[in-house]
């Protein structure tokens, strides 16, 4: 019982630490905007108004102001926000190292174009 609770608390703290709570609030704001706009116009027009940025609701403005105030406080305190990048810094990633010498002698025996032609007619399968 303790392990699932500890995992849940760890995930919740990480989400709050990286600012994920604002993503949840913003998603709720977009959903409510889409519903309210669709009562006035078509669903396609409502979705365009929801995501174009020209028609923000009170909740969208609140999220925007809160995010900016948090980032301003962090910059004033000298703490720059942690930027996590999942892109590899390698210019040419190596997935496996090349083999220095490929054992090609057995392949020549089986797949050699030089050699005797196949038997004509082919051998019969005895059961």
Short mmCIF file of C-alpha atoms in Angstrom, two decimals:
data_model
loop_
_atom_site.label_atom_id
_atom_site.label_comp_id
_atom_site.label_asym_id
_atom_site.label_seq_id
_atom_site.Cartn_x
_atom_site.Cartn_y
_atom_site.Cartn_z
CA UNK A 1 0.00 0.00 0.00
CA UNK A 2 2.85 2.35 0.71
CA UNK A 3 4.57 1.92 -2.64
CA UNK A 4 1.67 3.13 -4.84
CA UNK A 5 1.09 6.10 -2.53
CA UNK A 6 4.77 7.00 -2.59
CA UNK A 7 4.85 6.76 -6.39
CA UNK A 8 1.75 8.92 -6.67
CA UNK A 9 3.19 11.57 -4.34
CA UNK A 10 6.50 11.56 -6.23
CA UNK A 11 4.76 12.06 -9.56
CA UNK A 12 2.52 14.79 -8.11
CA UNK A 13 5.49 16.69 -6.67
CA UNK A 14 7.39 16.44 -9.96
CA UNK A 15 4.37 17.71 -11.91
CA UNK A 16 4.01 20.68 -9.56
CA UNK A 17 7.77 21.35 -9.62
CA UNK A 18 7.97 21.65 -13.40
CA UNK A 19 4.78 23.73 -13.62
CA UNK A 20 2.47 21.02 -14.86
CA UNK A 21 -0.41 22.35 -12.78
CA UNK A 22 -0.65 25.29 -15.17
CA UNK A 23 -0.99 22.85 -18.07
CA UNK A 24 -3.98 21.22 -16.35
CA UNK A 25 -5.60 24.59 -15.66
CA UNK A 26 -4.95 25.71 -19.26
CA UNK A 27 -6.48 22.49 -20.63
CA UNK A 28 -9.57 23.06 -18.50
CA UNK A 29 -9.77 26.65 -19.78
CA UNK A 30 -9.53 25.51 -23.41
CA UNK A 31 -12.25 22.90 -22.88
CA UNK A 32 -14.60 25.41 -21.28
CA UNK A 33 -13.87 27.96 -24.04
CA UNK A 34 -14.60 25.41 -26.76
CA UNK A 35 -17.93 24.54 -25.11
CA UNK A 36 -18.99 28.16 -24.63
CA UNK A 37 -17.94 29.22 -28.14
CA UNK A 38 -19.68 26.21 -29.73
CA UNK A 39 -22.99 27.39 -28.24
CA UNK A 40 -22.68 30.59 -30.29
CA UNK A 41 -21.11 29.29 -33.53
CA UNK A 42 -20.14 26.10 -35.31
CA UNK A 43 -17.71 23.68 -33.72
CA UNK A 44 -14.95 24.44 -36.24
CA UNK A 45 -15.25 28.18 -35.63
CA UNK A 46 -15.35 27.57 -31.87
CA UNK A 47 -12.13 25.55 -32.00
CA UNK A 48 -10.44 28.22 -34.12
CA UNK A 49 -11.42 30.92 -31.62
CA UNK A 50 -10.31 28.73 -28.73
CA UNK A 51 -6.78 28.19 -30.01
CA UNK A 52 -6.04 31.35 -32.03
CA UNK A 53 -4.94 33.39 -29.00
CA UNK A 54 -7.05 36.40 -30.00
CA UNK A 55 -10.03 35.41 -27.83
CA UNK A 56 -8.59 34.53 -24.38
CA UNK A 57 -10.92 33.91 -21.46
CA UNK A 58 -10.40 35.10 -17.87
CA UNK A 59 -8.81 31.79 -16.91
CA UNK A 60 -6.36 31.94 -19.84
CA UNK A 61 -5.33 35.45 -18.82
CA UNK A 62 -4.92 34.31 -15.22
CA UNK A 63 -2.69 31.37 -16.25
CA UNK A 64 -0.59 33.63 -18.47
CA UNK A 65 -0.11 36.25 -15.74
CA UNK A 66 0.68 33.62 -13.10
CA UNK A 67 3.28 31.92 -15.28
CA UNK A 68 4.94 35.25 -16.04
CA UNK A 69 4.95 36.31 -12.39
CA UNK A 70 6.52 32.98 -11.38
CA UNK A 71 9.25 33.33 -13.98
CA UNK A 72 9.88 36.96 -12.95
CA UNK A 73 10.23 35.91 -9.29
CA UNK A 74 12.69 33.19 -10.23
CA UNK A 75 14.78 35.62 -12.27
CA UNK A 76 14.78 38.19 -9.45
CA UNK A 77 15.97 35.54 -6.99
CA UNK A 78 18.72 34.53 -9.36
CA UNK A 79 17.18 31.14 -10.03
CA UNK A 80 16.81 30.56 -13.70
CA UNK A 81 14.20 27.99 -14.66
CA UNK A 82 15.57 24.54 -15.27
CA UNK A 83 15.52 23.73 -18.95
CA UNK A 84 15.28 20.04 -19.69
CA UNK A 85 16.22 19.03 -23.21
CA UNK A 86 15.76 15.51 -24.45
CA UNK A 87 17.77 15.99 -27.62
CA UNK A 88 21.07 14.20 -27.84
CA UNK A 89 24.12 16.42 -28.02
CA UNK A 90 25.92 13.94 -30.25
CA UNK A 91 26.22 15.04 -33.85
CA UNK A 92 26.55 11.51 -35.19
CA UNK A 93 25.08 8.97 -32.77
CA UNK A 94 26.61 5.52 -32.85
CA UNK A 95 24.19 2.69 -32.20
CA UNK A 96 26.76 -0.07 -32.56
CA UNK A 97 30.44 -0.16 -33.17
CA UNK A 98 31.63 -1.44 -36.52
CA UNK A 99 33.17 -4.90 -36.61
CA UNK A 100 36.79 -4.71 -37.65
CA UNK A 101 36.80 -7.99 -39.55
CA UNK A 102 33.78 -9.79 -40.90
CA UNK A 103 34.22 -13.54 -41.05
CA UNK A 104 33.60 -14.04 -44.75
CA UNK A 105 35.19 -17.45 -45.37
CA UNK A 106 32.06 -19.51 -44.58
CA UNK A 107 29.95 -17.22 -46.73
CA UNK A 108 32.14 -17.86 -49.76
CA UNK A 109 31.55 -21.59 -49.44
CA UNK A 110 27.75 -21.30 -49.42
CA UNK A 111 27.21 -18.35 -51.72
CA UNK A 112 30.06 -18.62 -54.16
CA UNK A 113 29.31 -17.95 -57.81
CA UNK A 114 32.39 -20.01 -58.66
CA UNK A 115 31.79 -23.68 -58.29
CA UNK A 116 29.86 -26.50 -59.74
CA UNK A 117 26.41 -25.86 -61.14
CA UNK A 118 23.44 -27.32 -59.32
CA UNK A 119 22.63 -30.96 -60.12
CA UNK A 120 20.24 -31.49 -63.02
CA UNK A 121 17.63 -32.88 -62.43
CA UNK A 122 17.26 -31.90 -58.78
CA UNK A 123 17.54 -34.71 -56.25
CA UNK A 124 14.31 -36.42 -55.21
CA UNK A 125 12.99 -36.24 -51.71
CA UNK A 126 12.68 -39.69 -50.24
CA UNK A 127 10.09 -40.11 -47.56
#
